[in-house]
PDB file of C-alpha atoms and ligand atoms in Angstrom:
ATOM      1  CA  MET A 123     243.088 -10.972 -24.798  1.00 74.00           C
ATOM      2  CA  HIS A 124     245.157  -8.265 -23.106  1.00 86.00           C
ATOM      3  CA  ASP A 125     247.346  -8.759 -20.062  1.00 96.00           C
ATOM      4  CA  ILE A 126     246.159  -6.010 -17.710  1.00 98.00           C
ATOM      5  CA  GLU A 127     248.868  -6.724 -15.136  1.00 98.00           C
ATOM      6  CA  ALA A 128     251.559  -6.248 -17.777  1.00 98.00           C
ATOM      7  CA  ILE A 129     249.918  -3.011 -18.955  1.00 98.00           C
ATOM      8  CA  ILE A 130     249.895  -1.666 -15.403  1.00 98.00           C
ATOM      9  CA  ALA A 131     253.498  -2.698 -14.811  1.00 98.00           C
ATOM     10  CA  GLU A 132     254.480  -0.709 -17.917  1.00 98.00           C
ATOM     11  CA  ILE A 133     252.496   2.360 -16.825  1.00 98.00           C
ATOM     12  CA  ASP A 134     254.208   2.176 -13.421  1.00 98.00           C
ATOM     13  CA  GLU A 135     257.652   1.867 -14.989  1.00 98.00           C
ATOM     14  CA  ARG A 136     257.521   4.054 -18.104  1.00 98.00           C
ATOM     15  CA  GLY A 137     254.479   6.210 -17.365  1.00 98.00           C
ATOM     16  CA  TYR A 138     252.463   4.878 -20.310  1.00 98.00           C
ATOM     17  CA  CYS A 139     251.578   1.800 -22.323  1.00 98.00           C
ATOM     18  CA  CYS A 140     250.326   1.696 -25.915  1.00 98.00           C
ATOM     19  CA  VAL A 141     247.849  -1.124 -26.635  1.00 98.00           C
ATOM     20  CA  PRO A 142     247.052  -1.786 -30.317  1.00 98.00           C
ATOM     21  CA  ASN A 143     243.662  -2.842 -31.752  1.00 97.00           C
ATOM     22  CA  VAL A 144     241.463  -2.073 -28.764  1.00 98.00           C
ATOM     23  CA  ILE A 145     238.743  -1.452 -31.332  1.00 98.00           C
ATOM     24  CA  SER A 146     238.756  -2.338 -35.031  1.00 98.00           C
ATOM     25  CA  PRO A 147     239.882   0.174 -37.665  1.00 98.00           C
ATOM     26  CA  GLU A 148     236.253   0.242 -38.893  1.00 98.00           C
ATOM     27  CA  ARG A 149     234.989   1.257 -35.432  1.00 98.00           C
ATOM     28  CA  ALA A 150     237.726   3.906 -35.186  1.00 98.00           C
ATOM     29  CA  ASP A 151     236.623   5.189 -38.624  1.00 98.00           C
ATOM     30  CA  ALA A 152     233.030   5.418 -37.359  1.00 98.00           C
ATOM     31  CA  ALA A 153     234.203   7.425 -34.331  1.00 98.00           C
ATOM     32  CA  ARG A 154     236.298   9.679 -36.574  1.00 98.00           C
ATOM     33  CA  SER A 155     233.288  10.305 -38.860  1.00 98.00           C
ATOM     34  CA  ALA A 156     231.148  11.197 -35.844  1.00 98.00           C
ATOM     35  CA  LEU A 157     233.876  13.546 -34.652  1.00 98.00           C
ATOM     36  CA  HIS A 158     234.305  15.176 -38.068  1.00 98.00           C
ATOM     37  CA  ARG A 159     230.604  16.033 -38.113  1.00 98.00           C
ATOM     38  CA  LEU A 160     231.108  17.881 -34.795  1.00 98.00           C
ATOM     39  CA  LEU A 161     234.322  19.514 -36.000  1.00 98.00           C
ATOM     40  CA  ARG A 162     232.464  20.948 -39.002  1.00 98.00           C
ATOM     41  CA  GLU A 163     229.550  22.173 -36.858  1.00 98.00           C
ATOM     42  CA  GLU A 164     231.682  23.760 -34.132  1.00 98.00           C
ATOM     43  CA  MET A 165     234.757  25.163 -35.885  1.00 98.00           C
ATOM     44  CA  THR A 166     235.655  28.751 -34.919  1.00 98.00           C
ATOM     45  CA  ASP A 167     238.070  31.271 -36.440  1.00 98.00           C
ATOM     46  CA  ALA A 168     240.434  30.682 -33.501  1.00 96.00           C
ATOM     47  CA  ASP A 169     240.460  26.924 -34.267  1.00 97.00           C
ATOM     48  CA  ARG A 170     241.187  27.667 -37.921  1.00 96.00           C
ATOM     49  CA  GLN A 171     244.028  30.049 -37.051  1.00 96.00           C
ATOM     50  CA  GLY A 172     245.538  27.737 -34.414  1.00 95.00           C
ATOM     51  CA  CYS A 173     245.236  24.683 -36.709  1.00 97.00           C
ATOM     52  CA  THR A 174     243.830  22.746 -33.771  1.00 97.00           C
ATOM     53  CA  GLN A 175     240.331  22.062 -32.472  1.00 98.00           C
ATOM     54  CA  ARG A 176     239.027  20.661 -29.213  1.00 98.00           C
ATOM     55  CA  VAL A 177     235.518  19.245 -28.933  1.00 98.00           C
ATOM     56  CA  GLY A 178     234.046  18.856 -25.457  1.00 98.00           C
ATOM     57  CA  ARG A 179     230.905  17.216 -24.014  1.00 98.00           C
ATOM     58  CA  ILE A 180     231.251  14.522 -26.651  1.00 98.00           C
ATOM     59  CA  VAL A 181     229.481  11.827 -24.612  1.00 98.00           C
ATOM     60  CA  VAL A 182     226.226  13.751 -24.903  1.00 98.00           C
ATOM     61  CA  LYS A 183     226.748  14.549 -28.577  1.00 98.00           C
ATOM     62  CA  ASP A 184     227.097  11.026 -29.982  1.00 98.00           C
ATOM     63  CA  PRO A 185     226.404   7.625 -28.351  1.00 98.00           C
ATOM     64  CA  LEU A 186     229.570   6.184 -29.869  1.00 98.00           C
ATOM     65  CA  PHE A 187     231.672   8.400 -27.587  1.00 98.00           C
ATOM     66  CA  LEU A 188     229.674   7.272 -24.545  1.00 98.00           C
ATOM     67  CA  GLU A 189     230.394   3.699 -25.627  1.00 98.00           C
ATOM     68  CA  LEU A 190     234.137   4.416 -25.856  1.00 98.00           C
ATOM     69  CA  MET A 191     234.247   6.161 -22.470  1.00 98.00           C
ATOM     70  CA  SER A 192     232.598   3.019 -21.018  1.00 98.00           C
ATOM     71  CA  ASN A 193     234.667   0.530 -23.066  1.00 98.00           C
ATOM     72  CA  ALA A 194     234.912  -2.604 -20.892  1.00 98.00           C
ATOM     73  CA  PHE A 195     238.623  -3.168 -21.419  1.00 98.00           C
ATOM     74  CA  VAL A 196     239.554   0.472 -20.747  1.00 98.00           C
ATOM     75  CA  VAL A 197     237.397   0.551 -17.626  1.00 98.00           C
ATOM     76  CA  ASP A 198     238.954  -2.748 -16.443  1.00 98.00           C
ATOM     77  CA  VAL A 199     242.463  -1.311 -16.838  1.00 98.00           C
ATOM     78  CA  TRP A 200     241.633   1.833 -14.899  1.00 98.00           C
ATOM     79  CA  LYS A 201     239.711  -0.041 -12.204  1.00 98.00           C
ATOM     80  CA  ALA A 202     242.716  -2.312 -11.709  1.00 98.00           C
ATOM     81  CA  TYR A 203     245.032   0.714 -11.630  1.00 98.00           C
ATOM     82  CA  LEU A 204     242.989   3.231  -9.630  1.00 98.00           C
ATOM     83  CA  GLY A 205     240.266   1.230  -7.865  1.00 98.00           C
ATOM     84  CA  ASP A 206     236.724   0.081  -8.598  1.00 98.00           C
ATOM     85  CA  ASP A 207     235.237   3.477  -7.767  1.00 98.00           C
ATOM     86  CA  ILE A 208     236.870   5.417 -10.634  1.00 98.00           C
ATOM     87  CA  MET A 209     235.146   8.277 -12.367  1.00 98.00           C
ATOM     88  CA  CYS A 210     235.889  10.059 -15.596  1.00 98.00           C
ATOM     89  CA  ALA A 211     237.118  13.643 -15.149  1.00 98.00           C
ATOM     90  CA  THR A 212     236.880  14.661 -18.796  1.00 98.00           C
ATOM     91  CA  PHE A 213     236.211  13.018 -22.138  1.00 98.00           C
ATOM     92  CA  SER A 214     236.965  15.192 -25.156  1.00 98.00           C
ATOM     93  CA  ALA A 215     238.457  15.099 -28.640  1.00 98.00           C
ATOM     94  CA  ASN A 216     241.551  16.842 -29.954  1.00 98.00           C
ATOM     95  CA  THR A 217     242.304  17.377 -33.629  1.00 98.00           C
ATOM     96  CA  VAL A 218     245.505  18.792 -35.056  1.00 98.00           C
ATOM     97  CA  TYR A 219     245.223  20.088 -38.606  1.00 98.00           C
ATOM     98  CA  PRO A 220     247.948  20.415 -41.247  1.00 97.00           C
ATOM     99  CA  GLY A 221     250.239  23.265 -40.178  1.00 95.00           C
ATOM    100  CA  HIS A 222     249.711  22.699 -36.469  1.00 92.00           C
ATOM    101  CA  ALA A 223     253.022  23.421 -34.711  1.00 89.00           C
ATOM    102  CA  ASN A 224     252.802  21.868 -31.246  1.00 80.00           C
ATOM    103  CA  ILE A 225     251.036  22.343 -27.931  1.00 87.00           C
ATOM    104  CA  GLY A 226     254.049  22.423 -25.615  1.00 92.00           C
ATOM    105  CA  TRP A 227     255.140  19.793 -23.111  1.00 95.00           C
ATOM    106  CA  HIS A 228     252.792  19.498 -20.149  1.00 95.00           C
ATOM    107  CA  SER A 229     251.213  17.185 -17.583  1.00 96.00           C
ATOM    108  CA  ASP A 230     247.462  16.724 -17.358  1.00 95.00           C
ATOM    109  CA  TYR A 231     244.740  17.640 -14.882  1.00 96.00           C
ATOM    110  CA  PRO A 232     244.562  17.147 -11.912  1.00 96.00           C
ATOM    111  CA  TYR A 233     248.358  17.500 -11.691  1.00 97.00           C
ATOM    112  CA  TRP A 234     248.487  20.999 -13.146  1.00 94.00           C
ATOM    113  CA  SER A 235     246.032  22.057 -10.462  1.00 95.00           C
ATOM    114  CA  ILE A 236     248.315  20.838  -7.646  1.00 94.00           C
ATOM    115  CA  GLN A 237     251.456  22.677  -6.578  1.00 96.00           C
ATOM    116  CA  PRO A 238     254.609  20.497  -6.870  1.00 97.00           C
ATOM    117  CA  PRO A 239     256.113  18.419  -5.431  1.00 97.00           C
ATOM    118  CA  TRP A 240     253.266  16.156  -6.529  1.00 97.00           C
ATOM    119  CA  PRO A 241     252.427  13.198  -4.318  1.00 94.00           C
ATOM    120  CA  PRO A 242     253.688   9.893  -5.728  1.00 94.00           C
ATOM    121  CA  GLY A 243     251.196   7.129  -6.466  1.00 95.00           C
ATOM    122  CA  ARG A 244     248.210   6.486  -8.658  1.00 96.00           C
ATOM    123  CA  PHE A 245     245.503   9.142  -8.747  1.00 95.00           C
ATOM    124  CA  ALA A 246     244.669   9.701 -12.391  1.00 98.00           C
ATOM    125  CA  GLY A 247     245.044   7.900 -15.712  1.00 98.00           C
ATOM    126  CA  GLN A 248     244.909   9.464 -19.164  1.00 98.00           C
ATOM    127  CA  THR A 249     243.487   7.504 -22.096  1.00 98.00           C
ATOM    128  CA  VAL A 250     244.395   8.505 -25.658  1.00 98.00           C
ATOM    129  CA  TRP A 251     242.221   6.862 -28.322  1.00 99.00           C
ATOM    130  CA  MET A 252     243.870   7.059 -31.739  1.00 98.00           C
ATOM    131  CA  LEU A 253     241.152   7.809 -34.312  1.00 98.00           C
ATOM    132  CA  ASP A 254     243.741   8.144 -37.094  1.00 98.00           C
ATOM    133  CA  ASP A 255     246.941   6.217 -37.573  1.00 98.00           C
ATOM    134  CA  PHE A 256     249.544   8.148 -35.549  1.00 98.00           C
ATOM    135  CA  THR A 257     252.785   8.655 -37.497  1.00 98.00           C
ATOM    136  CA  GLU A 258     256.059  10.551 -37.041  1.00 97.00           C
ATOM    137  CA  GLU A 259     254.746  13.211 -39.454  1.00 97.00           C
ATOM    138  CA  ASN A 260     251.069  13.773 -38.632  1.00 98.00           C
ATOM    139  CA  GLY A 261     251.115  15.265 -35.131  1.00 97.00           C
ATOM    140  CA  ALA A 262     251.189  12.109 -33.018  1.00 97.00           C
ATOM    141  CA  THR A 263     251.298  12.471 -29.263  1.00 98.00           C
ATOM    142  CA  ALA A 264     254.853  12.330 -27.847  1.00 97.00           C
ATOM    143  CA  VAL A 265     255.950  11.491 -24.315  1.00 98.00           C
ATOM    144  CA  VAL A 266     259.012  11.684 -22.088  1.00 97.00           C
ATOM    145  CA  PRO A 267     259.340   8.117 -20.726  1.00 98.00           C
ATOM    146  CA  GLY A 268     259.646   8.034 -16.933  1.00 98.00           C
ATOM    147  CA  SER A 269     258.490  11.642 -16.545  1.00 98.00           C
ATOM    148  CA  HIS A 270     255.406  10.588 -14.537  1.00 98.00           C
ATOM    149  CA  ALA A 271     257.695   9.940 -11.554  1.00 98.00           C
ATOM    150  CA  LYS A 272     259.402  13.352 -11.507  1.00 97.00           C
ATOM    151  CA  GLY A 273     256.818  14.950  -9.251  1.00 97.00           C
ATOM    152  CA  HIS A 274     256.658  18.261 -11.117  1.00 97.00           C
ATOM    153  CA  PRO A 275     255.724  19.645 -14.559  1.00 96.00           C
ATOM    154  CA  PRO A 276     258.293  20.155 -17.336  1.00 94.00           C
ATOM    155  CA  ASP A 277     260.243  23.432 -17.178  1.00 88.00           C
ATOM    156  CA  GLY A 278     258.500  26.087 -19.243  1.00 76.00           C
ATOM    157  CA  ASN A 279     255.797  25.095 -21.694  1.00 66.00           C
ATOM    158  CA  THR A 280     257.919  25.222 -24.823  1.00 77.00           C
ATOM    159  CA  GLY A 281     257.317  22.893 -27.700  1.00 82.00           C
ATOM    160  CA  ALA A 282     261.001  22.434 -28.513  1.00 91.00           C
ATOM    161  CA  TRP A 283     261.737  18.780 -29.227  1.00 93.00           C
ATOM    162  CA  ARG A 284     263.515  16.939 -26.395  1.00 93.00           C
ATOM    163  CA  GLU A 285     266.158  14.291 -26.951  1.00 94.00           C
ATOM    164  CA  ASP A 286     264.460  12.131 -24.316  1.00 96.00           C
ATOM    165  CA  GLY A 287     261.088  12.387 -26.100  1.00 96.00           C
ATOM    166  CA  GLN A 288     259.374   9.453 -27.783  1.00 98.00           C
ATOM    167  CA  VAL A 289     256.720   9.757 -30.516  1.00 98.00           C
ATOM    168  CA  LEU A 290     253.746   7.447 -29.959  1.00 98.00           C
ATOM    169  CA  THR A 291     253.047   5.952 -33.363  1.00 98.00           C
ATOM    170  CA  GLY A 292     250.306   3.365 -33.845  1.00 98.00           C
ATOM    171  CA  THR A 293     247.291   2.376 -35.882  1.00 98.00           C
ATOM    172  CA  ARG A 294     243.806   3.813 -35.388  1.00 98.00           C
ATOM    173  CA  GLY A 295     241.867   1.901 -32.773  1.00 98.00           C
ATOM    174  CA  SER A 296     244.948   1.761 -30.513  1.00 98.00           C
ATOM    175  CA  VAL A 297     244.829   3.205 -27.005  1.00 98.00           C
ATOM    176  CA  VAL A 298     247.598   4.808 -24.943  1.00 98.00           C
ATOM    177  CA  PHE A 299     247.158   4.410 -21.183  1.00 98.00           C
ATOM    178  CA  ALA A 300     249.208   6.973 -19.272  1.00 98.00           C
ATOM    179  CA  HIS A 301     249.827   8.132 -15.731  1.00 98.00           C
ATOM    180  CA  GLY A 302     248.220  11.578 -15.430  1.00 98.00           C
ATOM    181  CA  ALA A 303     251.517  13.246 -14.509  1.00 98.00           C
ATOM    182  CA  TRP A 304     253.252  12.197 -17.763  1.00 98.00           C
ATOM    183  CA  TRP A 305     255.046  14.900 -19.718  1.00 97.00           C
ATOM    184  CA  HIS A 306     253.645  14.895 -23.237  1.00 97.00           C
ATOM    185  CA  THR A 307     252.780  17.009 -26.252  1.00 96.00           C
ATOM    186  CA  ALA A 308     251.327  16.705 -29.752  1.00 96.00           C
ATOM    187  CA  ARG A 309     253.964  16.829 -32.513  1.00 96.00           C
ATOM    188  CA  PRO A 310     253.751  19.185 -35.512  1.00 96.00           C
ATOM    189  CA  ASN A 311     251.408  17.976 -38.237  1.00 97.00           C
ATOM    190  CA  LEU A 312     253.507  18.053 -41.413  1.00 97.00           C
ATOM    191  CA  THR A 313     250.971  16.183 -43.565  1.00 98.00           C
ATOM    192  CA  GLU A 314     247.940  17.262 -45.605  1.00 98.00           C
ATOM    193  CA  GLN A 315     245.474  15.364 -43.354  1.00 98.00           C
ATOM    194  CA  SER A 316     244.090  16.070 -39.892  1.00 98.00           C
ATOM    195  CA  ARG A 317     244.922  13.801 -36.951  1.00 98.00           C
ATOM    196  CA  SER A 318     242.387  13.182 -34.192  1.00 98.00           C
ATOM    197  CA  CYS A 319     242.274  11.471 -30.845  1.00 98.00           C
ATOM    198  CA  LEU A 320     239.922  11.175 -27.889  1.00 99.00           C
ATOM    199  CA  LEU A 321     241.234  11.993 -24.412  1.00 98.00           C
ATOM    200  CA  GLY A 322     239.631  10.443 -21.345  1.00 98.00           C
ATOM    201  CA  MET A 323     241.026  11.103 -17.886  1.00 98.00           C
ATOM    202  CA  TYR A 324     239.939   8.654 -15.170  1.00 98.00           C
ATOM    203  CA  LEU A 325     240.335   9.600 -11.514  1.00 97.00           C
ATOM    204  CA  LYS A 326     240.010   8.392  -7.994  1.00 97.00           C
ATOM    205  CA  PRO A 327     236.699   9.812  -6.733  1.00 96.00           C
ATOM    206  CA  CYS A 328     238.196  12.241  -4.206  1.00 95.00           C
ATOM    207  CA  PHE A 329     239.181  14.681  -6.996  1.00 94.00           C
ATOM    208  CA  ILE A 330     237.061  17.396  -8.554  1.00 96.00           C
ATOM    209  CA  PRO A 331     236.374  16.398 -12.181  1.00 97.00           C
ATOM    210  CA  GLN A 332     237.815  18.681 -14.850  1.00 97.00           C
ATOM    211  CA  GLU A 333     234.565  19.004 -16.805  1.00 97.00           C
ATOM    212  CA  ASP A 334     231.034  19.238 -15.434  1.00 98.00           C
ATOM    213  CA  MET A 335     230.426  15.505 -15.770  1.00 98.00           C
ATOM    214  CA  ARG A 336     227.320  15.548 -13.574  1.00 98.00           C
ATOM    215  CA  GLY A 337     225.845  18.168 -15.885  1.00 98.00           C
ATOM    216  CA  GLN A 338     226.555  15.862 -18.832  1.00 98.00           C
ATOM    217  CA  LEU A 339     225.003  12.938 -16.947  1.00 98.00           C
ATOM    218  CA  ALA A 340     221.824  14.968 -16.455  1.00 98.00           C
ATOM    219  CA  GLU A 341     221.536  15.316 -20.238  1.00 98.00           C
ATOM    220  CA  LEU A 342     221.521  11.542 -20.822  1.00 98.00           C
ATOM    221  CA  GLU A 343     218.373   9.478 -20.933  1.00 97.00           C
ATOM    222  CA  ASP A 344     218.405   6.291 -18.865  1.00 97.00           C
ATOM    223  CA  PRO A 345     222.181   6.052 -18.211  1.00 98.00           C
ATOM    224  CA  SER A 346     223.538   2.639 -17.158  1.00 98.00           C
ATOM    225  CA  GLU A 347     224.942   2.075 -13.666  1.00 98.00           C
ATOM    226  CA  LEU A 348     228.458   2.279 -15.092  1.00 98.00           C
ATOM    227  CA  VAL A 349     227.758   5.532 -16.952  1.00 98.00           C
ATOM    228  CA  GLN A 350     226.279   7.026 -13.766  1.00 98.00           C
ATOM    229  CA  GLN A 351     229.457   6.100 -11.896  1.00 98.00           C
ATOM    230  CA  LEU A 352     231.841   7.348 -14.597  1.00 98.00           C
ATOM    231  CA  LEU A 353     229.991  10.630 -15.002  1.00 98.00           C
ATOM    232  CA  CYS A 354     230.440  11.322 -11.289  1.00 98.00           C
ATOM    233  CA  GLY A 355     226.857  10.516 -10.291  1.00 98.00           C
ATOM    234  CA  ARG A 356     228.127   8.647  -7.232  1.00 96.00           C
ATOM    235  CA  GLN A 357     230.738  11.191  -6.180  1.00 97.00           C
ATOM    236  CA  HIS A 358     230.536  12.773  -2.742  1.00 95.00           C
ATOM    237  CA  VAL A 359     228.965  16.217  -2.900  1.00 93.00           C
ATOM    238  CA  PRO A 360     230.176  18.729  -0.243  1.00 92.00           C
ATOM    239  CA  ARG A 361     227.654  19.133   2.558  1.00 94.00           C
ATOM    240  CA  ASN A 362     227.896  21.008   5.831  1.00 95.00           C
ATOM    241  CA  VAL A 363     228.177  19.062   9.037  1.00 94.00           C
ATOM    242  CA  GLY A 364     225.883  19.742  11.970  1.00 91.00           C
ATOM    243  CA  ALA A 365     223.404  22.592  12.372  1.00 79.00           C
TER     244      ALA A 365
HETATM  245  O1  AKG B  45     246.297  15.585 -29.063  1.00 57.37           O
HETATM  246  C1  AKG B  45     247.254  15.112 -28.481  1.00 57.37           C
HETATM  247  O2  AKG B  45     248.064  14.359 -29.032  1.00 57.37           O
HETATM  248  C2  AKG B  45     247.527  15.424 -27.049  1.00 57.37           C
HETATM  249  C3  AKG B  45     246.619  16.472 -26.483  1.00 57.37           C
HETATM  250  C4  AKG B  45     247.010  16.808 -25.093  1.00 57.37           C
HETATM  251  O3  AKG B  45     248.084  16.559 -24.644  1.00 57.37           O
HETATM  252  C5  AKG B  45     246.087  17.449 -24.187  1.00 57.37           C
HETATM  253  O4  AKG B  45     245.030  17.873 -24.628  1.00 57.37           O
HETATM  254  O5  AKG B  45     246.382  17.543 -22.976  1.00 57.37           O
END
């Protein structure tokens, strides 16, 4: 049993909360295997050169990813944090290969689409699913605690390590819940193995999703009520008023 109130209190205070064992290591291994199939199919020269690979539209590529986007505990946390009418703005995978340097400190969508000062409050929550054990050496995500409350992005997008940074280590199957404005990065991968995570951003429904979630919804056969909601099927669509 997880204490959702305590998780939310930590997100409010520190900007993030790491919850271990949300799924079993075996389930995380199954998700990693599904992802590695996609990584092999989709790898480009640019991915190879950059030592990093992003896979998008994963909920329509394997049912396991749809299951994780709709995970009851994750959805309960975000509903308690953002409201019952949440939707998912993007659900993708990020892999950092051996030799990957870093991606630079940044905040996530929708914050980077809004000019600072950013409004305080709860609009968006980032979910990082660890599909590998995250260690100090293998490119784990790192965060600046408290940065979600600064109201602006970090200065410059350099990857230089910050003294106030904290590396998010944990075992596969763990989930990091974070305020969307958190300053974070992926650390250099100094090992011989890749490191993968899934990234799911949940939003209040007045924001434009980052990916074309309705398009993804249209590709699914017989989606549940929850999947229809998360993939923006209930979101207001702009319409003209009057004649
Ligand atoms: O892969 C990671 O650890 C973080 C990726 C990330 O920050 C992003 O894609 O915005």
